[in-house]
Amino acid sequence: MTNDRSEHGTGRVGQVKEVTSLTNPIIKDIRALTQKKHRDETRSFMAEGLKLVIDALDLGWKIKTLIYAKAAKGKPHVEQVAAKTFAKGGLVLEVSEKVLSAITRRDNPQMVVGIFEQRYRSLKDLKPELGETYVALDRVRDPGNLGTVIRTADAAGASGVILVGETTDPFSLETVRATMGSVFAMPVARASTEDFIRWQKSAGVKVVATHLAGAVDYRTIDYKTKPVVLLMGNEQSGLPEELAREAGALARIPQAGRADSLNLAIATGIMLFEARRHLLTLDARA
Ligand code: SAM
């Protein structure tokens, strides 16, 4: 059953749509966002949780639809984000818990979900400056790894994440969840391998590529005299030769024990915070 009703006394310009049926076409459309094809076609993605939605709106992301559980109705923050959604021309849905569970594919869903417009930075618009660090990920496959890298890059004060080649979707539900909100804070660009190599040659950056056979201990590298791009290899096959040979340094994180390699997101975190440690002696702000 779908039922439109006006909200009175809240000063809203729009109308909250009450939806309890899974066959409602708007709900079907939102549920289809679990498919990459549909996300790409609509250039949309879903983010769960009131705090994330508030942060995204504060950061200027375009909200298309706000969905909240009946139980969240009347809560001041929910009312505020609903008003903001209306003000930006978005749709506001008040739904049953069953609908929310189906949308988010969770038994205990968050009370608030936002559907946002995807946003990529163009590689040619990235103009790294001295003191900045970027992460470039070659063909990252795992959504959990990508989300964790975006979150960690945010926490380490990096300026952006560049997706090189065919990668997993930064706007899948799993990736967005793993970013814990950092998807809204961290600029993400994507590029073919050829475009990335062309860009790195002209952008005035030092590419520090990480490699299990790297000749240089990651702690001894100069992270300070140029903006740095930390280049990380694919989970299965590592960094291909065409990317490795173009790098300014091939860094290795010395390991103990029997593990062949570190998890990609862990290795990225180690590199990010090492670069930050070097930079902090240049800039005492953080
Ligand atoms: N089998 C792959 C290989 O041979 O490279 C392992 C890839 S590893 C799981 C994923 C990425 O994490 C690597 O390509 C590299 O960028 C980084 N990495 C992991 N452990 C590392 C280490 N000890 N030193 C430098 N980079 C490392």
mmCIF file of C-alpha atoms and ligand atoms in Angstrom:
data_model
loop_
_atom_site.group_PDB
_atom_site.id
_atom_site.type_symbol
_atom_site.label_atom_id
_atom_site.label_comp_id
_atom_site.label_asym_id
_atom_site.label_seq_id
_atom_site.Cartn_x
_atom_site.Cartn_y
_atom_site.Cartn_z
ATOM 1 C CA MET A 1 0.000 0.000 0.000
ATOM 2 C CA THR A 2 1.320 3.405 -0.893
ATOM 3 C CA ASN A 3 -0.144 6.447 0.618
ATOM 4 C CA ASP A 4 0.866 10.062 0.145
ATOM 5 C CA ARG A 5 0.202 12.547 2.857
ATOM 6 C CA SER A 6 1.194 16.094 3.590
ATOM 7 C CA GLU A 7 3.170 16.955 6.676
ATOM 8 C CA HIS A 8 1.674 19.891 8.505
ATOM 9 C CA GLY A 9 3.304 22.152 11.012
ATOM 10 C CA THR A 10 6.900 21.238 10.179
ATOM 11 C CA GLY A 11 7.469 24.013 7.676
ATOM 12 C CA ARG A 12 8.320 21.496 4.947
ATOM 13 C CA VAL A 13 7.860 22.317 1.333
ATOM 14 C CA GLY A 14 7.588 18.691 0.192
ATOM 15 C CA GLN A 15 5.486 15.722 1.054
ATOM 16 C CA VAL A 16 6.516 12.625 2.936
ATOM 17 C CA LYS A 17 5.520 9.474 1.101
ATOM 18 C CA GLU A 18 4.490 6.594 3.318
ATOM 19 C CA VAL A 19 5.440 3.229 1.893
ATOM 20 C CA THR A 20 4.812 -0.196 3.349
ATOM 21 C CA SER A 21 4.803 -2.378 0.241
ATOM 22 C CA LEU A 22 7.848 -4.035 -1.282
ATOM 23 C CA THR A 23 6.148 -3.911 -4.677
ATOM 24 C CA ASN A 24 6.101 -0.118 -4.670
ATOM 25 C CA PRO A 25 8.032 0.942 -7.822
ATOM 26 C CA ILE A 26 10.185 3.455 -5.927
ATOM 27 C CA ILE A 27 11.212 0.753 -3.474
ATOM 28 C CA LYS A 28 11.918 -1.659 -6.326
ATOM 29 C CA ASP A 29 14.132 0.970 -7.891
ATOM 30 C CA ILE A 30 16.018 1.538 -4.632
ATOM 31 C CA ARG A 31 16.455 -2.206 -4.086
ATOM 32 C CA ALA A 32 17.943 -2.469 -7.564
ATOM 33 C CA LEU A 33 20.835 -0.296 -6.328
ATOM 34 C CA THR A 34 22.441 -3.494 -5.076
ATOM 35 C CA GLN A 35 23.280 -4.089 -8.771
ATOM 36 C CA LYS A 36 26.230 -2.175 -10.179
ATOM 37 C CA LYS A 37 24.478 -1.804 -13.533
ATOM 38 C CA HIS A 38 21.617 0.053 -11.902
ATOM 39 C CA ARG A 39 23.964 2.186 -9.773
ATOM 40 C CA ASP A 40 25.886 3.146 -12.907
ATOM 41 C CA GLU A 41 22.758 3.919 -14.928
ATOM 42 C CA THR A 42 21.246 6.088 -12.212
ATOM 43 C CA ARG A 43 24.619 7.343 -10.904
ATOM 44 C CA SER A 44 23.289 6.727 -7.410
ATOM 45 C CA PHE A 45 24.283 4.857 -4.293
ATOM 46 C CA MET A 46 22.994 4.125 -0.835
ATOM 47 C CA ALA A 47 24.432 5.141 2.528
ATOM 48 C CA GLU A 48 23.031 3.932 5.833
ATOM 49 C CA GLY A 49 22.748 5.781 9.115
ATOM 50 C CA LEU A 50 21.600 9.205 10.287
ATOM 51 C CA LYS A 51 25.109 10.445 11.077
ATOM 52 C CA LEU A 52 26.375 9.546 7.617
ATOM 53 C CA VAL A 53 23.442 11.281 5.962
ATOM 54 C CA ILE A 54 23.953 14.425 8.066
ATOM 55 C CA ASP A 55 27.698 14.437 7.274
ATOM 56 C CA ALA A 56 27.065 13.896 3.559
ATOM 57 C CA LEU A 57 24.618 16.794 3.429
ATOM 58 C CA ASP A 58 27.068 19.004 5.332
ATOM 59 C CA LEU A 59 29.744 18.130 2.784
ATOM 60 C CA GLY A 60 27.453 19.142 -0.073
ATOM 61 C CA TRP A 61 26.575 15.721 -1.499
ATOM 62 C CA LYS A 62 23.365 15.661 -3.496
ATOM 63 C CA ILE A 63 20.669 13.594 -1.821
ATOM 64 C CA LYS A 64 18.062 12.097 -4.124
ATOM 65 C CA THR A 65 15.953 10.187 -1.607
ATOM 66 C CA LEU A 66 15.801 10.051 2.165
ATOM 67 C CA ILE A 67 14.231 6.962 3.672
ATOM 68 C CA TYR A 68 13.456 6.632 7.351
ATOM 69 C CA ALA A 69 11.679 4.120 9.555
ATOM 70 C CA LYS A 70 8.274 4.954 11.005
ATOM 71 C CA ALA A 71 9.880 4.712 14.434
ATOM 72 C CA ALA A 72 12.228 7.600 13.570
ATOM 73 C CA LYS A 73 9.382 9.933 12.697
ATOM 74 C CA GLY A 74 9.408 13.161 14.674
ATOM 75 C CA LYS A 75 13.011 12.874 15.850
ATOM 76 C CA PRO A 76 14.514 16.353 15.489
ATOM 77 C CA HIS A 77 17.580 15.289 13.461
ATOM 78 C CA VAL A 78 15.459 13.204 11.155
ATOM 79 C CA GLU A 79 13.077 16.120 10.665
ATOM 80 C CA GLN A 80 16.065 18.350 9.868
ATOM 81 C CA VAL A 81 17.505 16.036 7.223
ATOM 82 C CA ALA A 82 14.020 15.568 5.758
ATOM 83 C CA ALA A 83 13.647 19.336 5.473
ATOM 84 C CA LYS A 84 17.073 19.596 3.829
ATOM 85 C CA THR A 85 16.185 16.812 1.409
ATOM 86 C CA PHE A 86 13.000 18.610 0.398
ATOM 87 C CA ALA A 87 14.886 21.870 0.058
ATOM 88 C CA LYS A 88 17.236 20.197 -2.403
ATOM 89 C CA GLY A 89 14.363 18.745 -4.415
ATOM 90 C CA GLY A 90 14.725 15.216 -3.039
ATOM 91 C CA LEU A 91 12.120 12.655 -2.117
ATOM 92 C CA VAL A 92 11.364 11.640 1.478
ATOM 93 C CA LEU A 93 9.954 8.211 2.268
ATOM 94 C CA GLU A 94 8.639 6.968 5.590
ATOM 95 C CA VAL A 95 8.743 3.192 5.436
ATOM 96 C CA SER A 96 7.994 0.103 7.485
ATOM 97 C CA GLU A 97 10.840 -1.847 9.071
ATOM 98 C CA LYS A 98 10.174 -4.648 6.584
ATOM 99 C CA VAL A 99 10.820 -2.274 3.686
ATOM 100 C CA LEU A 100 13.952 -0.889 5.334
ATOM 101 C CA SER A 101 15.270 -4.423 5.921
ATOM 102 C CA ALA A 102 14.659 -5.294 2.294
ATOM 103 C CA ILE A 103 16.368 -2.134 1.022
ATOM 104 C CA THR A 104 19.455 -2.583 3.176
ATOM 105 C CA ARG A 105 19.407 -6.403 3.228
ATOM 106 C CA ARG A 106 19.784 -6.374 6.971
ATOM 107 C CA ASP A 107 17.733 -7.879 9.799
ATOM 108 C CA ASN A 108 18.373 -4.892 12.033
ATOM 109 C CA PRO A 109 18.556 -2.003 9.614
ATOM 110 C CA GLN A 110 19.589 1.542 10.431
ATOM 111 C CA MET A 111 16.627 3.872 10.909
ATOM 112 C CA VAL A 112 17.764 6.253 8.181
ATOM 113 C CA VAL A 113 19.081 5.640 4.679
ATOM 114 C CA GLY A 114 20.080 8.159 2.022
ATOM 115 C CA ILE A 115 20.297 7.705 -1.725
ATOM 116 C CA PHE A 116 22.966 10.028 -3.075
ATOM 117 C CA GLU A 117 24.351 11.012 -6.430
ATOM 118 C CA GLN A 118 27.724 9.420 -7.185
ATOM 119 C CA ARG A 119 30.663 11.723 -7.444
ATOM 120 C CA TYR A 120 34.078 11.097 -8.990
ATOM 121 C CA ARG A 121 36.938 13.527 -9.287
ATOM 122 C CA SER A 122 38.511 13.713 -12.684
ATOM 123 C CA LEU A 123 42.161 12.643 -12.665
ATOM 124 C CA LYS A 124 43.228 15.656 -14.694
ATOM 125 C CA ASP A 125 41.754 17.929 -12.023
ATOM 126 C CA LEU A 126 43.921 16.381 -9.312
ATOM 127 C CA LYS A 127 46.827 18.758 -8.845
ATOM 128 C CA PRO A 128 48.834 17.380 -5.931
ATOM 129 C CA GLU A 129 50.711 19.909 -3.855
ATOM 130 C CA LEU A 130 53.751 19.556 -1.660
ATOM 131 C CA GLY A 131 52.816 17.904 1.631
ATOM 132 C CA GLU A 132 49.909 15.980 0.090
ATOM 133 C CA THR A 133 49.614 12.213 -0.167
ATOM 134 C CA TYR A 134 47.381 10.238 -2.524
ATOM 135 C CA VAL A 135 46.733 6.518 -2.723
ATOM 136 C CA ALA A 136 46.496 4.758 -6.087
ATOM 137 C CA LEU A 137 45.055 1.249 -6.113
ATOM 138 C CA ASP A 138 45.768 -1.036 -9.021
ATOM 139 C CA ARG A 139 42.719 -3.206 -9.909
ATOM 140 C CA VAL A 140 41.494 -3.507 -6.312
ATOM 141 C CA ARG A 141 38.978 -6.350 -6.217
ATOM 142 C CA ASP A 142 37.662 -6.612 -2.685
ATOM 143 C CA PRO A 143 34.969 -4.115 -1.556
ATOM 144 C CA GLY A 144 36.025 -4.468 2.070
ATOM 145 C CA ASN A 145 39.620 -3.622 1.176
ATOM 146 C CA LEU A 146 38.591 -0.619 -0.895
ATOM 147 C CA GLY A 147 36.285 0.713 1.813
ATOM 148 C CA THR A 148 38.954 0.226 4.463
ATOM 149 C CA VAL A 149 41.542 2.015 2.301
ATOM 150 C CA ILE A 150 39.208 4.988 1.768
ATOM 151 C CA ARG A 151 38.533 5.145 5.522
ATOM 152 C CA THR A 152 42.223 4.849 6.382
ATOM 153 C CA ALA A 153 43.251 7.411 3.766
ATOM 154 C CA ASP A 154 40.771 9.812 5.336
ATOM 155 C CA ALA A 155 42.114 9.110 8.828
ATOM 156 C CA ALA A 156 45.707 9.578 7.677
ATOM 157 C CA GLY A 157 44.950 12.961 6.137
ATOM 158 C CA ALA A 158 45.413 11.838 2.531
ATOM 159 C CA SER A 159 44.043 13.996 -0.270
ATOM 160 C CA GLY A 160 42.443 11.377 -2.482
ATOM 161 C CA VAL A 161 42.219 7.811 -3.741
ATOM 162 C CA ILE A 162 42.823 6.938 -7.383
ATOM 163 C CA LEU A 163 41.356 3.715 -8.767
ATOM 164 C CA VAL A 164 43.542 2.364 -11.554
ATOM 165 C CA GLY A 165 42.178 -0.115 -14.135
ATOM 166 C CA GLU A 166 39.135 -2.320 -13.554
ATOM 167 C CA THR A 167 38.296 -2.103 -9.869
ATOM 168 C CA THR A 168 35.482 -2.949 -7.519
ATOM 169 C CA ASP A 169 32.804 -0.250 -7.220
ATOM 170 C CA PRO A 170 33.478 2.407 -4.542
ATOM 171 C CA PHE A 171 29.721 2.961 -4.380
ATOM 172 C CA SER A 172 28.608 -0.619 -3.685
ATOM 173 C CA LEU A 173 26.783 -1.086 -0.398
ATOM 174 C CA GLU A 174 29.620 -3.204 0.988
ATOM 175 C CA THR A 175 32.322 -0.659 0.101
ATOM 176 C CA VAL A 176 30.318 2.282 1.408
ATOM 177 C CA ARG A 177 29.712 0.402 4.677
ATOM 178 C CA ALA A 178 33.424 -0.331 5.042
ATOM 179 C CA THR A 179 34.301 3.341 4.541
ATOM 180 C CA MET A 180 32.257 4.216 7.656
ATOM 181 C CA GLY A 181 31.343 7.559 6.093
ATOM 182 C CA SER A 182 34.746 8.427 4.652
ATOM 183 C CA VAL A 183 33.370 7.882 1.145
ATOM 184 C CA PHE A 184 31.883 11.361 1.552
ATOM 185 C CA ALA A 185 35.134 12.927 2.725
ATOM 186 C CA MET A 186 37.694 11.374 0.414
ATOM 187 C CA PRO A 187 37.866 12.423 -3.252
ATOM 188 C CA VAL A 188 37.909 9.348 -5.511
ATOM 189 C CA ALA A 189 39.165 9.387 -9.107
ATOM 190 C CA ARG A 190 39.442 6.549 -11.601
ATOM 191 C CA ALA A 191 41.755 6.037 -14.522
ATOM 192 C CA SER A 192 42.989 3.451 -16.979
ATOM 193 C CA THR A 193 46.557 2.268 -16.417
ATOM 194 C CA GLU A 194 47.703 4.308 -19.432
ATOM 195 C CA ASP A 195 45.990 7.493 -18.225
ATOM 196 C CA PHE A 196 47.410 7.045 -14.740
ATOM 197 C CA ILE A 197 50.955 6.665 -16.113
ATOM 198 C CA ARG A 198 50.480 9.747 -18.292
ATOM 199 C CA TRP A 199 49.117 11.736 -15.334
ATOM 200 C CA GLN A 200 51.890 10.709 -12.936
ATOM 201 C CA LYS A 201 54.511 11.885 -15.443
ATOM 202 C CA SER A 202 52.997 15.350 -15.704
ATOM 203 C CA ALA A 203 51.654 15.898 -12.170
ATOM 204 C CA GLY A 204 55.002 16.508 -10.483
ATOM 205 C CA VAL A 205 54.491 13.655 -8.027
ATOM 206 C CA LYS A 206 56.722 10.982 -6.600
ATOM 207 C CA VAL A 207 55.110 7.579 -7.043
ATOM 208 C CA VAL A 208 56.091 5.231 -4.242
ATOM 209 C CA ALA A 209 55.066 1.815 -5.488
ATOM 210 C CA THR A 210 54.834 -0.996 -2.976
ATOM 211 C CA HIS A 211 56.121 -4.352 -4.051
ATOM 212 C CA LEU A 212 57.034 -7.571 -2.284
ATOM 213 C CA ALA A 213 60.302 -7.496 -4.227
ATOM 214 C CA GLY A 214 60.823 -3.786 -3.564
ATOM 215 C CA ALA A 215 64.466 -2.809 -3.160
ATOM 216 C CA VAL A 216 63.903 -0.039 -0.631
ATOM 217 C CA ASP A 217 62.766 -0.255 2.976
ATOM 218 C CA TYR A 218 59.570 1.875 3.163
ATOM 219 C CA ARG A 219 60.921 3.777 6.213
ATOM 220 C CA THR A 220 63.943 5.128 4.353
ATOM 221 C CA ILE A 221 62.068 6.778 1.485
ATOM 222 C CA ASP A 222 61.892 10.547 0.994
ATOM 223 C CA TYR A 223 58.203 11.457 1.290
ATOM 224 C CA LYS A 224 58.799 15.151 1.655
ATOM 225 C CA THR A 225 60.301 16.766 -1.390
ATOM 226 C CA LYS A 226 57.392 16.098 -3.770
ATOM 227 C CA PRO A 227 53.719 15.295 -3.361
ATOM 228 C CA VAL A 228 53.487 11.519 -2.906
ATOM 229 C CA VAL A 229 51.325 8.903 -4.598
ATOM 230 C CA LEU A 230 51.410 5.561 -2.811
ATOM 231 C CA LEU A 231 50.776 2.919 -5.456
ATOM 232 C CA MET A 232 49.403 -0.396 -4.219
ATOM 233 C CA GLY A 233 49.104 -3.659 -6.165
ATOM 234 C CA ASN A 234 46.200 -5.991 -6.788
ATOM 235 C CA GLU A 235 45.340 -8.473 -4.033
ATOM 236 C CA GLN A 236 46.154 -11.568 -6.101
ATOM 237 C CA SER A 237 48.789 -10.573 -8.617
ATOM 238 C CA GLY A 238 50.463 -7.542 -7.045
ATOM 239 C CA LEU A 239 51.697 -4.635 -9.133
ATOM 240 C CA PRO A 240 52.189 -5.236 -12.878
ATOM 241 C CA GLU A 241 55.547 -4.487 -14.463
ATOM 242 C CA GLU A 242 54.213 -1.581 -16.534
ATOM 243 C CA LEU A 243 53.273 0.300 -13.325
ATOM 244 C CA ALA A 244 56.246 -0.837 -11.235
ATOM 245 C CA ARG A 245 58.851 0.336 -13.769
ATOM 246 C CA GLU A 246 57.392 3.865 -13.899
ATOM 247 C CA ALA A 247 57.550 4.379 -10.133
ATOM 248 C CA GLY A 248 59.987 6.719 -8.388
ATOM 249 C CA ALA A 249 60.691 4.086 -5.718
ATOM 250 C CA LEU A 250 59.783 0.453 -5.128
ATOM 251 C CA ALA A 251 59.106 0.112 -1.432
ATOM 252 C CA ARG A 252 59.028 -3.004 0.664
ATOM 253 C CA ILE A 253 57.586 -3.374 4.153
ATOM 254 C CA PRO A 254 59.913 -5.879 5.820
ATOM 255 C CA GLN A 255 57.954 -8.801 7.251
ATOM 256 C CA ALA A 256 58.621 -11.481 9.838
ATOM 257 C CA GLY A 257 56.951 -14.868 10.150
ATOM 258 C CA ARG A 258 55.568 -17.083 7.428
ATOM 259 C CA ALA A 259 53.034 -14.783 5.748
ATOM 260 C CA ASP A 260 53.792 -14.206 2.046
ATOM 261 C CA SER A 261 52.427 -10.686 2.090
ATOM 262 C CA LEU A 262 50.298 -8.239 4.025
ATOM 263 C CA ASN A 263 46.644 -7.625 3.320
ATOM 264 C CA LEU A 264 46.299 -4.755 0.848
ATOM 265 C CA ALA A 265 44.427 -2.437 3.211
ATOM 266 C CA ILE A 266 46.884 -3.114 6.044
ATOM 267 C CA ALA A 267 49.869 -2.429 3.771
ATOM 268 C CA THR A 268 48.193 0.788 2.595
ATOM 269 C CA GLY A 269 47.615 1.877 6.192
ATOM 270 C CA ILE A 270 51.246 1.280 7.102
ATOM 271 C CA MET A 271 52.420 3.293 4.103
ATOM 272 C CA LEU A 272 49.983 6.135 4.708
ATOM 273 C CA PHE A 273 50.966 6.617 8.315
ATOM 274 C CA GLU A 274 54.664 6.322 7.506
ATOM 275 C CA ALA A 275 54.317 9.067 4.880
ATOM 276 C CA ARG A 276 52.349 11.118 7.414
ATOM 277 C CA ARG A 277 55.029 10.623 10.055
ATOM 278 C CA HIS A 278 57.649 12.003 7.658
ATOM 279 C CA LEU A 279 55.421 14.907 6.637
ATOM 280 C CA LEU A 280 54.611 15.887 10.206
ATOM 281 C CA THR A 281 58.186 16.908 10.719
ATOM 282 C CA LEU A 282 57.689 19.246 7.741
ATOM 283 C CA ASP A 283 54.368 20.595 8.937
ATOM 284 C CA ALA A 284 53.654 20.596 12.665
ATOM 285 C CA ARG A 285 49.908 21.288 12.258
ATOM 286 C CA ALA A 286 48.522 17.832 13.022
HETATM 287 N N1 SAM B 1 50.586 -12.200 -4.397
HETATM 288 C C1 SAM B 1 50.699 -10.780 -4.451
HETATM 289 C C2 SAM B 1 52.086 -10.386 -4.930
HETATM 290 O O1 SAM B 1 52.839 -11.253 -5.290
HETATM 291 O O2 SAM B 1 52.403 -9.198 -4.953
HETATM 292 C C3 SAM B 1 50.379 -10.226 -3.100
HETATM 293 C C4 SAM B 1 49.716 -8.925 -3.200
HETATM 294 S S1 SAM B 1 49.430 -8.148 -1.642
HETATM 295 C C5 SAM B 1 48.162 -9.089 -0.969
HETATM 296 C C6 SAM B 1 48.621 -6.691 -2.175
HETATM 297 C C7 SAM B 1 49.489 -5.480 -2.247
HETATM 298 O O3 SAM B 1 49.801 -5.044 -0.925
HETATM 299 C C8 SAM B 1 50.840 -5.662 -2.923
HETATM 300 O O4 SAM B 1 50.749 -5.579 -4.316
HETATM 301 C C9 SAM B 1 51.595 -4.481 -2.345
HETATM 302 O O5 SAM B 1 51.185 -3.288 -2.981
HETATM 303 C C10 SAM B 1 51.094 -4.457 -0.915
HETATM 304 N N2 SAM B 1 51.930 -5.231 -0.004
HETATM 305 C C11 SAM B 1 51.566 -6.263 0.765
HETATM 306 N N3 SAM B 1 52.588 -6.674 1.533
HETATM 307 C C12 SAM B 1 53.630 -5.870 1.248
HETATM 308 C C13 SAM B 1 54.981 -5.765 1.715
HETATM 309 N N4 SAM B 1 55.450 -6.579 2.658
HETATM 310 N N5 SAM B 1 55.762 -4.808 1.193
HETATM 311 C C14 SAM B 1 55.310 -3.951 0.269
HETATM 312 N N6 SAM B 1 54.045 -4.007 -0.218
HETATM 313 C C15 SAM B 1 53.220 -4.943 0.267
#
